[in-house]
């Protein structure tokens, strides 16, 4: 019996894989000239049309999994469903990228074993951890959130000093790197968030129950405990193994309302967090963090998963607040690992902007009447940050931010550190979302290794400047009787001998076991792009479904991209992006690639950022197309 060829992610398929007998792919079955053929969904595979053997005509216009028998012939392995239907298209996308929804079905016994008696295991583990259950702690997430990675706690230490805890679910306590479950985690890399549905990275019982920081439940965490003064200055930061009990589950809007109305549960703590976050954010922006924002829409779905309302999404104070503390924790963890285990690290890096894109952006922004300092910002984000602050009240701020984002390099994961341009940081990693991101789970394993080798629940580092009389506060938290790892920045305060006494750089985490290698890092970067595209495509299919009975609908839009075959317009009410084809414009148009403009002989010009009146002409659920026409 021939060995079955497993479906591979498109990015991992080599030329040697294609055209082999038994090779599988996803495509659209069509009847053409009385013959049944299949057109591959992934055009990059360059397979071309394949003739199907023994294919009933009833499968015309269906998506299917095809198995090749030769270069030009294949047979249907499985019918996915009628093309153009949302469920069919999403399933085809997932199968085509080797992202099965039922990946954990055959590991039910291992899931049961790892999750058995989990409440008892937590209670037993509590005695080995720092207990934060009595300190006001809560989660703040989107209304639709099902898994809760992070929680914040607030405790007043002195009149102008607060202890802020960033508590992250300790997934590594339950998921062992030598398990079959972990192998599946490495394959998927990230949770997939589809409209009204989530394909979790972890088995559901871990994502939504055992690891999730649900209110009024004891939960294990890895925590960064900051001491911060009222000016937003970081005095110290400790990494600890903790147990917490969240007192409240807030949505972003609920927490925002409490801050605005100055009344409601945990108002005092929320007010403190918001004030500190604002000051930390302003310090970061002054250092070069880019204050970029992209306009988004908020979608409401009914029980059938159909869009029933679309509203402009305002970025709330509480969203920024949570982001600020997560960035702070990620930065601190990156520094801890960098100092203790620099050879074994998984950084989140962001390269300097590509010169050609920045020069083109400068040319385009001239059309907005803006002088863009391209040469000065190639290596420093400070100049770009100042530019963005100066256009804060510009009437075309949204499209300018969109163009800047497109011109920047893409952030990615790497074992080699080059810093993070957009955040203006030397060291950065992802630590705060281990329920939904494999790279974060890797960071947790590395932190556990550092903790275990130092035989302590605590690792110390220092934020920045000393505060004179607060020296005793910092010094008293170091207990020489307990071995710990002290970051070199503490040397001037405690003396080299004391520092050396607390250094322990022997690490035995098996990189093979946790999968920290170049192949898996490269796969994570590819998966991130693939999953973002799947999520984008899924939302567009829902928008097409919503718009399908609105053909002829007139509205306004803004030109967001220009090509030789037309320009793409973002419709203002729905955020749907569609194409105005050059073939539907009156007259002959020339494409100016340098300025990204279309110009007619009569000097009619279309440029990025132009606001125009449009009519919805047609939609195509199979290809995911939306076509607009101009309204004269």
Coordinates of C-alpha atoms in Angstrom, one line a residue:
X1 CA 0.0 0.0 0.0
X2 CA 1.6 3.4 -1.0
X3 CA 2.5 5.7 1.8
X4 CA 0.2 8.6 2.2
X5 CA 1.7 12.1 1.4
X6 CA 0.7 14.5 4.2
X7 CA -0.6 17.9 3.3
X8 CA 2.2 20.5 3.8
X9 CA 2.0 24.2 4.4
X10 CA 2.6 26.0 1.1
X11 CA 5.7 27.7 2.4
X12 CA 7.3 24.3 3.3
X13 CA 6.6 22.6 0.0
X14 CA 9.7 22.2 -2.2
X15 CA 9.8 21.7 -5.9
X16 CA 10.6 18.0 -5.3
X17 CA 7.2 17.6 -3.5
X18 CA 5.2 18.9 -6.4
X19 CA 4.2 16.5 -9.3
X20 CA 5.0 13.4 -7.2
X21 CA 2.4 10.7 -7.4
X22 CA 0.3 11.0 -4.2
X23 CA 1.0 14.7 -3.7
X24 CA -2.1 16.4 -2.3
X25 CA -3.5 20.0 -2.6
X26 CA -6.7 21.9 -2.4
X27 CA -8.5 23.3 -5.4
X28 CA -11.7 24.3 -7.2
X29 CA -13.4 21.6 -9.3
X30 CA -14.8 22.9 -12.6
X31 CA -16.5 21.4 -15.6
X32 CA -14.8 22.8 -18.8
X33 CA -15.4 21.6 -22.3
X34 CA -17.2 18.5 -20.9
X35 CA -14.2 17.6 -18.8
X36 CA -13.8 17.8 -15.1
X37 CA -10.7 19.6 -14.0
X38 CA -9.3 21.2 -10.8
X39 CA -7.7 24.6 -10.4
X40 CA -5.3 24.8 -7.4
X41 CA -6.2 27.3 -4.8
X42 CA -2.5 28.1 -4.2
X43 CA -1.3 29.7 -7.4
X44 CA 2.3 29.7 -6.1
X45 CA 2.4 25.9 -6.5
X46 CA 2.3 26.5 -10.2
X47 CA 0.7 23.2 -10.9
X48 CA -1.8 24.4 -13.5
X49 CA -5.1 22.7 -14.3
X50 CA -5.3 19.0 -13.5
X51 CA -7.7 16.6 -15.2
X52 CA -9.8 14.5 -12.8
X53 CA -10.4 10.9 -13.3
X54 CA -13.9 9.4 -12.6
X55 CA -15.3 12.7 -11.2
X56 CA -19.1 13.1 -11.2
X57 CA -20.4 16.3 -12.7
X58 CA -22.3 17.1 -9.5
X59 CA -19.0 18.2 -8.0
X60 CA -18.7 21.1 -10.5
X61 CA -17.9 24.3 -8.5
X62 CA -16.9 22.5 -5.4
X63 CA -13.7 22.7 -3.3
X64 CA -11.9 19.4 -2.9
X65 CA -8.7 17.8 -1.7
X66 CA -6.9 16.4 -4.8
X67 CA -4.3 13.6 -4.9
X68 CA -2.0 13.7 -8.0
X69 CA -1.5 10.5 -10.0
X70 CA 0.7 12.2 -12.6
X71 CA 1.7 15.7 -13.7
X72 CA -1.6 16.3 -15.5
X73 CA -4.0 13.8 -13.8
X74 CA -5.4 13.5 -10.3
X75 CA -8.3 12.1 -8.4
X76 CA -10.6 13.5 -5.6
X77 CA -9.6 12.4 -2.2
X78 CA -12.3 14.4 -0.3
X79 CA -15.0 16.9 -1.2
X80 CA -14.8 19.9 1.1
X81 CA -18.0 21.6 0.1
X82 CA -19.7 24.0 -2.4
X83 CA -17.3 26.8 -3.5
X84 CA -18.2 30.2 -2.3
X85 CA -19.8 29.1 1.0
X86 CA -18.1 30.6 4.0
X87 CA -17.6 27.3 5.8
X88 CA -16.2 25.6 2.7
X89 CA -13.8 28.4 1.9
X90 CA -12.4 28.6 5.5
X91 CA -12.1 24.8 5.7
X92 CA -10.2 24.8 2.3
X93 CA -7.9 27.6 3.6
X94 CA -7.1 25.7 6.8
X95 CA -6.6 22.3 5.1
X96 CA -4.5 23.9 2.4
X97 CA -2.1 25.3 5.0
X98 CA -2.1 22.1 7.0
X99 CA -4.0 23.7 9.9
X100 CA -6.6 21.1 10.8
X101 CA -9.3 22.1 13.3
X102 CA -9.4 18.6 14.8
X103 CA -5.6 18.3 15.4
X104 CA -6.0 17.1 19.0
X105 CA -8.7 14.4 18.4
X106 CA -6.2 11.6 18.4
X107 CA -4.5 12.8 21.5
X108 CA -7.4 12.6 23.8
X109 CA -5.7 10.2 26.2
X110 CA -2.6 12.4 26.5
X111 CA -4.8 15.5 27.1
X112 CA -6.7 13.6 29.7
X113 CA -3.5 12.5 31.4
X114 CA -2.0 16.1 31.4
X115 CA -5.2 17.7 32.5
X116 CA -6.2 15.1 35.2
X117 CA -6.4 16.3 38.8
X118 CA -5.3 19.7 37.7
X119 CA -7.1 21.4 40.6
X120 CA -5.2 19.2 43.1
X121 CA -2.0 19.8 41.3
X122 CA -2.4 23.5 41.6
X123 CA -3.1 23.3 45.3
X124 CA 0.1 21.2 45.8
X125 CA 2.2 23.6 43.7
X126 CA 0.9 26.7 45.6
X127 CA 3.2 26.0 48.5
X128 CA 6.3 26.5 46.2
X129 CA 5.2 29.9 44.9
X130 CA 4.8 33.5 45.9
X131 CA 1.1 34.0 46.9
X132 CA -0.6 37.0 45.4
X133 CA -4.2 35.8 45.9
X134 CA -5.0 38.5 48.5
X135 CA -3.8 41.4 46.3
X136 CA -6.4 43.1 44.0
X137 CA -5.9 41.4 40.7
X138 CA -8.1 41.4 37.5
X139 CA -8.1 40.7 33.8
X140 CA -9.0 43.2 31.0
X141 CA -9.8 41.8 27.6
X142 CA -12.1 42.1 24.5
X143 CA -15.7 41.3 25.2
X144 CA -15.4 38.2 23.0
X145 CA -12.3 36.8 24.7
X146 CA -12.5 33.1 25.7
X147 CA -8.9 32.7 27.0
X148 CA -7.2 35.0 29.5
X149 CA -3.4 35.0 29.3
X150 CA -2.7 38.0 31.5
X151 CA -3.8 39.8 34.7
X152 CA -2.7 42.9 36.5
X153 CA -2.4 43.5 40.3
X154 CA -1.9 46.7 42.1
X155 CA -0.6 47.3 45.6
X156 CA 0.5 50.6 47.3
X157 CA 3.9 50.4 49.0
X158 CA 4.6 54.0 49.9
X159 CA 3.0 57.3 49.1
X160 CA 4.7 57.5 45.7
X161 CA 5.6 53.9 45.0
X162 CA 3.3 51.1 43.7
X163 CA 3.8 47.4 43.2
X164 CA 2.4 46.5 39.8
X165 CA 2.2 42.8 39.0
X166 CA 2.0 41.6 35.4
X167 CA 0.8 38.0 35.8
X168 CA 1.0 35.6 32.8
X169 CA -0.6 32.1 32.7
X170 CA 2.0 29.4 33.4
X171 CA 1.2 27.1 30.5
X172 CA 4.7 25.5 30.8
X173 CA 3.6 23.9 34.1
X174 CA 1.1 21.7 32.3
X175 CA 2.4 21.4 28.7
X176 CA 5.5 19.3 28.6
X177 CA 7.9 19.7 25.7
X178 CA 8.3 16.0 25.2
X179 CA 4.5 15.5 24.7
X180 CA 2.7 14.9 21.4
X181 CA 0.5 17.9 22.2
X182 CA 3.6 20.1 22.2
X183 CA 4.5 18.8 18.7
X184 CA 1.1 20.0 17.5
X185 CA 1.7 23.4 19.1
X186 CA 4.9 23.8 17.2
X187 CA 3.1 22.9 13.9
X188 CA 0.4 25.5 14.4
X189 CA 2.4 28.2 16.3
X190 CA -0.5 30.6 16.9
X191 CA -4.2 30.6 17.8
X192 CA -6.4 31.5 14.8
X193 CA -9.1 34.1 15.4
X194 CA -11.9 33.8 12.8
X195 CA -15.2 35.7 12.9
X196 CA -17.3 34.2 15.7
X197 CA -14.9 31.3 16.1
X198 CA -11.4 30.5 17.5
X199 CA -9.1 27.6 16.6
X200 CA -7.0 27.4 19.7
X201 CA -3.3 26.8 19.8
X202 CA -3.7 24.6 22.9
X203 CA -6.3 22.0 23.5
X204 CA -9.5 23.8 24.5
X205 CA -9.5 22.5 28.1
X206 CA -6.1 24.3 28.6
X207 CA -7.0 27.5 26.7
X208 CA -10.4 28.1 28.2
X209 CA -10.2 26.3 31.6
X210 CA -7.0 25.1 33.2
X211 CA -4.6 27.9 32.1
X212 CA -7.0 30.7 31.6
X213 CA -6.9 33.3 34.4
X214 CA -10.6 33.1 35.2
X215 CA -12.1 35.1 38.1
X216 CA -12.2 33.6 41.6
X217 CA -10.0 30.6 40.6
X218 CA -6.5 29.8 41.8
X219 CA -4.2 30.0 38.9
X220 CA -0.4 29.5 38.4
X221 CA 1.5 32.3 36.7
X222 CA 4.9 33.5 35.8
X223 CA 4.9 37.2 36.9
X224 CA 7.0 40.3 36.6
X225 CA 6.5 42.4 39.7
X226 CA 7.4 46.0 39.1
X227 CA 8.0 48.7 41.7
X228 CA 7.0 52.0 39.9
X229 CA 6.9 55.5 41.3
X230 CA 4.1 58.0 40.4
X231 CA 6.3 59.6 37.7
X232 CA 6.3 56.3 35.8
X233 CA 9.9 55.5 36.7
X234 CA 10.7 51.8 37.0
X235 CA 12.5 51.2 40.3
X236 CA 12.9 47.5 40.2
X237 CA 11.4 44.3 38.6
X238 CA 11.3 40.8 39.9
X239 CA 10.5 37.6 37.9
X240 CA 8.5 35.2 40.2
X241 CA 6.6 32.0 40.1
X242 CA 3.3 32.9 41.6
X243 CA -0.2 31.9 42.3
X244 CA -3.0 34.4 41.8
X245 CA -6.8 34.7 42.1
X246 CA -8.4 37.2 39.8
X247 CA -11.1 39.2 41.5
X248 CA -12.8 40.4 38.3
X249 CA -13.0 39.9 34.6
X250 CA -13.4 43.3 32.8
X251 CA -14.0 44.0 29.2
X252 CA -12.0 46.9 27.8
X253 CA -15.2 49.0 27.6
X254 CA -16.3 48.1 31.2
X255 CA -12.9 49.2 32.6
X256 CA -13.0 52.3 30.4
X257 CA -16.4 53.3 31.8
X258 CA -15.2 52.9 35.4
X259 CA -12.2 55.2 34.7
X260 CA -14.4 57.8 33.0
X261 CA -17.2 57.8 35.5
X262 CA -14.9 57.4 38.5
X263 CA -17.1 54.8 40.0
X264 CA -17.3 51.0 40.0
X265 CA -15.3 48.0 41.2
X266 CA -11.5 48.5 41.4
X267 CA -11.7 52.2 40.3
X268 CA -8.8 53.1 42.5
X269 CA -6.5 50.4 41.0
X270 CA -7.7 51.2 37.4
X271 CA -7.0 54.9 37.9
X272 CA -3.5 54.1 39.2
X273 CA -2.8 51.8 36.3
X274 CA -4.1 54.3 33.7
X275 CA -2.0 57.1 35.1
X276 CA 1.2 55.0 35.3
X277 CA 0.6 53.6 31.8
X278 CA 0.2 57.1 30.3
X279 CA 3.6 58.2 31.8
X280 CA 5.4 55.1 30.7
X281 CA 4.0 55.5 27.2
X282 CA 5.1 59.1 26.9
X283 CA 8.6 58.1 28.1
X284 CA 8.7 55.3 25.5
X285 CA 7.6 57.7 22.7
X286 CA 10.3 60.2 23.7
X287 CA 12.8 57.4 23.4
X288 CA 11.6 56.6 19.9
X289 CA 8.7 54.2 20.1
X290 CA 6.5 54.9 17.1
X291 CA 2.9 56.1 18.0
X292 CA 1.3 54.3 15.1
X293 CA -2.4 53.6 14.9
X294 CA -4.5 52.0 12.2
X295 CA -8.2 52.6 11.9
X296 CA -10.3 49.4 12.5
X297 CA -14.0 48.4 12.4
X298 CA -15.9 46.6 15.1
X299 CA -18.2 43.8 13.9
X300 CA -21.3 42.4 15.6
X301 CA -22.3 38.8 14.6
X302 CA -25.6 37.0 15.2
X303 CA -26.0 33.4 16.4
X304 CA -25.6 32.2 12.8
X305 CA -22.2 34.0 12.5
X306 CA -23.5 36.7 10.1
X307 CA -22.6 40.4 10.4
X308 CA -25.5 42.4 11.7
X309 CA -23.7 45.7 12.6
X310 CA -20.5 47.5 11.7
X311 CA -19.1 50.4 13.7
X312 CA -15.9 52.4 13.7
X313 CA -13.6 51.0 16.4
X314 CA -12.2 53.6 18.8
X315 CA -9.0 52.6 20.5
X316 CA -9.8 52.8 24.2
X317 CA -7.6 54.0 27.0
X318 CA -7.7 50.6 28.6
X319 CA -6.5 48.9 25.4
X320 CA -3.4 51.2 25.4
X321 CA -3.0 50.6 29.1
X322 CA -2.8 46.9 28.8
X323 CA -0.5 47.1 25.8
X324 CA 1.8 49.4 27.8
X325 CA 2.2 46.9 30.7
X326 CA 2.6 44.0 28.3
X327 CA 5.3 45.8 26.4
X328 CA 7.0 46.6 29.7
X329 CA 6.9 42.9 30.8
X330 CA 8.1 41.6 27.4
X331 CA 11.1 44.1 27.5
X332 CA 12.0 43.1 31.0
X333 CA 11.9 39.4 30.2
X334 CA 14.0 39.9 27.1
X335 CA 16.7 41.6 29.2
X336 CA 16.6 38.9 31.9
X337 CA 17.2 36.1 29.4
X338 CA 19.7 38.1 27.5
X339 CA 21.8 38.6 30.6
X340 CA 21.4 35.0 31.9
X341 CA 21.3 32.9 28.8
X342 CA 22.2 35.0 25.8
X343 CA 23.1 32.0 23.6
X344 CA 19.6 30.5 23.9
X345 CA 17.0 33.2 23.1
X346 CA 14.0 33.9 20.9
X347 CA 13.9 37.6 20.2
X348 CA 11.1 39.6 18.6
X349 CA 13.0 41.8 16.2
X350 CA 12.1 44.6 13.9
X351 CA 14.7 45.7 11.3
X352 CA 15.3 49.2 10.1
X353 CA 13.0 50.3 7.2
X354 CA 14.0 49.2 3.7
X355 CA 15.6 52.2 2.1
X356 CA 13.7 51.9 -1.2
X357 CA 10.4 51.8 0.5
X358 CA 11.2 54.8 2.7
X359 CA 12.3 56.8 -0.4
X360 CA 9.1 55.9 -2.2
X361 CA 7.1 56.9 0.9
X362 CA 8.8 60.3 0.9
X363 CA 7.9 60.8 -2.7
X364 CA 4.3 59.8 -2.1
X365 CA 4.0 62.1 0.9
X366 CA 5.0 65.1 -1.2
X367 CA 1.5 64.7 -2.8
X368 CA 0.1 65.3 0.7
X369 CA 2.2 68.5 1.0
X370 CA 4.5 66.8 3.6
X371 CA 8.3 66.9 3.8
X372 CA 9.3 63.4 4.9
X373 CA 12.8 63.1 6.4
X374 CA 13.6 59.7 4.7
X375 CA 17.4 59.8 5.1
X376 CA 17.4 60.7 8.7
X377 CA 15.0 57.9 9.8
X378 CA 16.7 54.9 8.2
X379 CA 18.5 53.9 11.4
X380 CA 16.6 55.9 14.1
X381 CA 12.9 55.8 14.9
X382 CA 13.1 59.1 16.8
X383 CA 12.9 61.1 13.6
X384 CA 9.9 59.1 12.3
X385 CA 8.2 59.4 15.7
X386 CA 8.6 63.2 15.6
X387 CA 7.1 63.2 12.1
X388 CA 4.1 61.2 13.3
X389 CA 3.5 63.5 16.2
X390 CA 3.6 66.5 14.0
X391 CA 0.9 65.2 11.7
X392 CA -1.4 64.2 14.6
X393 CA -4.1 66.6 13.4
X394 CA -3.6 66.1 9.7
X395 CA -6.9 65.5 7.9
X396 CA -5.4 62.5 6.2
X397 CA -3.7 61.0 9.3
X398 CA -5.3 57.6 8.9
X399 CA -4.0 57.0 5.3
X400 CA -0.6 58.4 6.2
X401 CA -0.3 56.0 9.2
X402 CA -1.3 53.1 6.9
X403 CA 1.3 54.1 4.3
X404 CA 4.0 54.3 7.0
X405 CA 3.1 50.9 8.4
X406 CA 3.3 49.4 4.9
X407 CA 6.8 51.0 4.4
X408 CA 8.3 49.5 7.5
X409 CA 9.9 46.1 7.8
X410 CA 7.8 43.3 9.2
X411 CA 8.6 42.3 12.8
X412 CA 9.6 38.7 13.2
X413 CA 11.1 36.1 15.5
X414 CA 14.9 35.4 15.5
X415 CA 17.6 33.7 17.5
X416 CA 19.8 36.7 16.5
X417 CA 19.2 40.0 18.1
X418 CA 19.1 43.2 16.0
X419 CA 16.8 45.2 18.3
X420 CA 13.3 46.4 17.6
X421 CA 13.0 49.6 15.5
X422 CA 9.3 50.3 16.1
X423 CA 9.6 50.0 19.8
X424 CA 13.1 51.6 20.0
X425 CA 14.3 48.7 22.1
X426 CA 17.7 46.9 22.2
X427 CA 16.1 43.7 23.6
X428 CA 12.6 42.5 23.1
X429 CA 10.7 39.2 23.1
X430 CA 7.2 37.8 23.4
X431 CA 6.3 36.5 26.9
X432 CA 2.8 37.6 27.7
X433 CA 0.6 35.3 25.5
X434 CA 1.6 31.7 26.0
X435 CA -2.0 30.5 25.5
X436 CA -2.1 31.8 22.0
X437 CA 1.6 32.0 20.8
X438 CA 4.2 29.3 20.6
X439 CA 7.2 31.8 20.8
X440 CA 5.9 33.0 24.2
X441 CA 5.8 29.4 25.5
X442 CA 9.4 28.9 24.4
X443 CA 10.3 32.0 26.5
X444 CA 8.5 30.5 29.5
X445 CA 10.6 27.3 29.2
X446 CA 13.8 29.4 29.0
X447 CA 12.7 31.4 32.1
X448 CA 11.9 28.2 34.0
X449 CA 15.3 26.9 33.2
X450 CA 16.9 30.0 34.6
X451 CA 14.8 29.8 37.7
X452 CA 15.4 26.1 38.3
X453 CA 19.2 26.4 37.8
X454 CA 19.2 29.1 40.5
X455 CA 17.0 27.1 42.9
X456 CA 14.7 30.1 43.5
X457 CA 11.3 31.4 42.5
X458 CA 12.8 34.8 42.0
X459 CA 15.2 36.5 39.6
X460 CA 16.1 40.1 40.1
X461 CA 16.9 42.9 37.8
X462 CA 16.8 46.7 38.0
X463 CA 14.7 49.0 35.9
X464 CA 17.0 52.1 35.6
X465 CA 17.9 54.9 37.9
X466 CA 18.2 54.6 41.7
X467 CA 16.0 56.8 43.9
X468 CA 18.3 57.9 46.7
X469 CA 16.5 56.9 49.9
X470 CA 14.9 53.9 48.2
X471 CA 18.2 52.0 48.2
X472 CA 17.1 50.1 51.3
X473 CA 13.9 49.1 49.6
X474 CA 15.9 47.4 46.8
X475 CA 18.6 46.0 49.0
X476 CA 16.2 44.5 51.5
X477 CA 14.5 42.5 48.7
X478 CA 17.8 40.6 47.9
X479 CA 18.2 37.7 50.4
X480 CA 21.8 36.4 50.1
X481 CA 20.7 33.2 51.8
X482 CA 18.7 32.3 48.7
X483 CA 20.7 31.8 45.5
X484 CA 19.5 34.1 42.8
X485 CA 20.7 35.6 39.5
X486 CA 21.6 39.2 39.6
X487 CA 21.8 41.2 36.4
X488 CA 25.1 43.1 36.0
X489 CA 23.4 46.5 36.2
X490 CA 23.3 45.9 39.9
X491 CA 27.1 45.7 40.3
X492 CA 27.7 49.4 41.1
X493 CA 25.2 49.2 43.9
X494 CA 26.2 45.9 45.5
X495 CA 29.8 45.5 44.6
X496 CA 31.4 43.0 42.2
X497 CA 32.1 40.4 44.8
X498 CA 28.4 40.3 45.9
X499 CA 27.3 40.1 42.3
X500 CA 29.7 37.3 41.4
X501 CA 28.4 35.3 44.4
X502 CA 24.9 35.3 42.9
X503 CA 25.8 34.5 39.3
X504 CA 24.7 31.0 38.0
X505 CA 25.0 30.5 34.3
X506 CA 24.7 26.8 34.0
X507 CA 21.8 25.9 31.8
X508 CA 20.7 22.5 30.7
X509 CA 17.4 23.1 29.0
X510 CA 17.3 20.8 26.0
X511 CA 16.9 23.0 23.0
X512 CA 16.1 19.8 21.0
X513 CA 13.3 19.0 23.4
X514 CA 11.6 22.5 23.3
X515 CA 12.2 22.9 19.6
X516 CA 14.3 26.1 19.7
X517 CA 16.0 25.8 16.4
X518 CA 16.2 27.7 13.1
X519 CA 13.7 25.5 11.3
X520 CA 11.0 26.0 13.9
X521 CA 11.7 29.8 14.2
X522 CA 11.5 30.1 10.4
X523 CA 8.2 28.1 10.4
X524 CA 6.8 30.5 13.1
X525 CA 7.5 33.5 11.0
X526 CA 5.8 31.8 8.0
X527 CA 2.9 30.7 10.1
X528 CA 2.4 34.2 11.4
X529 CA 2.0 35.5 7.9
X530 CA -0.2 32.6 6.8
X531 CA -2.5 32.9 9.8
X532 CA -2.8 36.7 9.4
X533 CA -3.8 36.1 5.8
X534 CA -6.4 33.4 6.8
X535 CA -7.9 35.8 9.4
X536 CA -8.0 38.6 6.8
X537 CA -9.6 36.4 4.2
X538 CA -12.2 35.0 6.6
X539 CA -13.3 38.6 7.6
X540 CA -13.4 39.6 3.9
X541 CA -15.6 36.6 3.2
X542 CA -18.0 37.6 6.0
X543 CA -18.0 41.2 4.5
X544 CA -18.8 39.8 1.1
X545 CA -21.6 37.8 2.6
X546 CA -22.9 41.0 4.2
X547 CA -22.6 43.0 1.0
X548 CA -24.0 40.3 -1.4
X549 CA -27.6 41.7 -1.2
X550 CA -26.4 45.4 -1.4
X551 CA -25.3 45.5 -5.0
X552 CA -25.8 49.1 -6.3
X553 CA -25.3 50.5 -2.8
X554 CA -23.6 54.0 -3.1
X555 CA -21.1 55.3 -0.5
X556 CA -17.8 57.1 0.0
X557 CA -14.4 55.5 0.1
X558 CA -10.7 56.4 0.2
X559 CA -8.1 55.2 -2.2
X560 CA -5.6 53.0 -0.2
X561 CA -3.6 51.3 -3.0
X562 CA -2.9 52.0 -6.7
X563 CA -1.8 49.5 -9.4
X564 CA -1.4 49.3 -13.1
X565 CA -4.8 47.6 -13.4
X566 CA -6.8 50.0 -11.1
X567 CA -7.0 51.2 -7.5
X568 CA -8.2 49.7 -4.3
X569 CA -10.8 51.7 -2.3
X570 CA -11.7 51.2 1.4
X571 CA -15.4 51.8 1.8
X572 CA -16.0 54.1 4.8
X573 CA -19.0 52.4 6.4
X574 CA -17.9 48.8 6.3
X575 CA -14.1 49.0 5.9
X576 CA -14.5 46.6 2.9
X577 CA -11.6 47.0 0.4
X578 CA -12.5 46.6 -3.2
X579 CA -11.1 47.3 -6.7
X580 CA -12.1 50.0 -9.1
X581 CA -10.7 48.5 -12.4
X582 CA -8.9 50.7 -14.8
X583 CA -11.0 49.1 -17.6
X584 CA -14.1 50.7 -16.1
X585 CA -12.6 54.2 -16.1
X586 CA -13.4 56.6 -18.9
X587 CA -10.4 57.3 -21.2
X588 CA -6.8 56.1 -21.1
X589 CA -4.9 56.2 -17.9
X590 CA -1.1 56.1 -17.3
X591 CA 0.2 54.4 -14.1
X592 CA 2.9 56.4 -12.4
X593 CA 4.8 53.8 -10.3
X594 CA 7.0 56.3 -8.6
X595 CA 4.2 58.5 -7.2
X596 CA 1.6 55.7 -7.2
X597 CA -0.9 57.6 -9.2
X598 CA -3.2 57.0 -12.2
X599 CA -3.3 60.0 -14.6
X600 CA -5.5 60.4 -17.8
X601 CA -4.7 62.3 -21.0
X602 CA -7.2 64.9 -19.8
X603 CA -5.1 65.3 -16.6
X604 CA -7.7 63.5 -14.4
X605 CA -5.6 62.1 -11.5
X606 CA -6.2 59.5 -8.9
X607 CA -3.8 59.4 -5.9
X608 CA -3.5 57.6 -2.5
X609 CA -5.7 59.2 0.1
X610 CA -8.3 60.6 -2.4
X611 CA -11.9 60.5 -1.2
X612 CA -14.3 59.3 -3.9
X613 CA -17.9 58.3 -4.4
X614 CA -18.4 54.7 -5.3
X615 CA -21.0 52.1 -6.1
X616 CA -20.9 48.4 -5.2
X617 CA -20.7 46.7 -8.6
X618 CA -20.3 43.0 -7.7
X619 CA -18.9 40.5 -5.3
X620 CA -17.3 37.1 -5.8
X621 CA -17.4 34.7 -2.8
X622 CA -15.2 32.1 -4.5
X623 CA -12.3 34.5 -5.4
X624 CA -12.9 36.9 -2.5
X625 CA -13.3 39.9 -4.8
X626 CA -15.2 43.1 -4.3
X627 CA -15.6 45.4 -7.3
X628 CA -16.6 49.1 -7.0
X629 CA -17.4 51.6 -9.7
X630 CA -17.1 55.3 -9.6
X631 CA -20.2 57.4 -9.2
X632 CA -20.0 60.5 -11.5

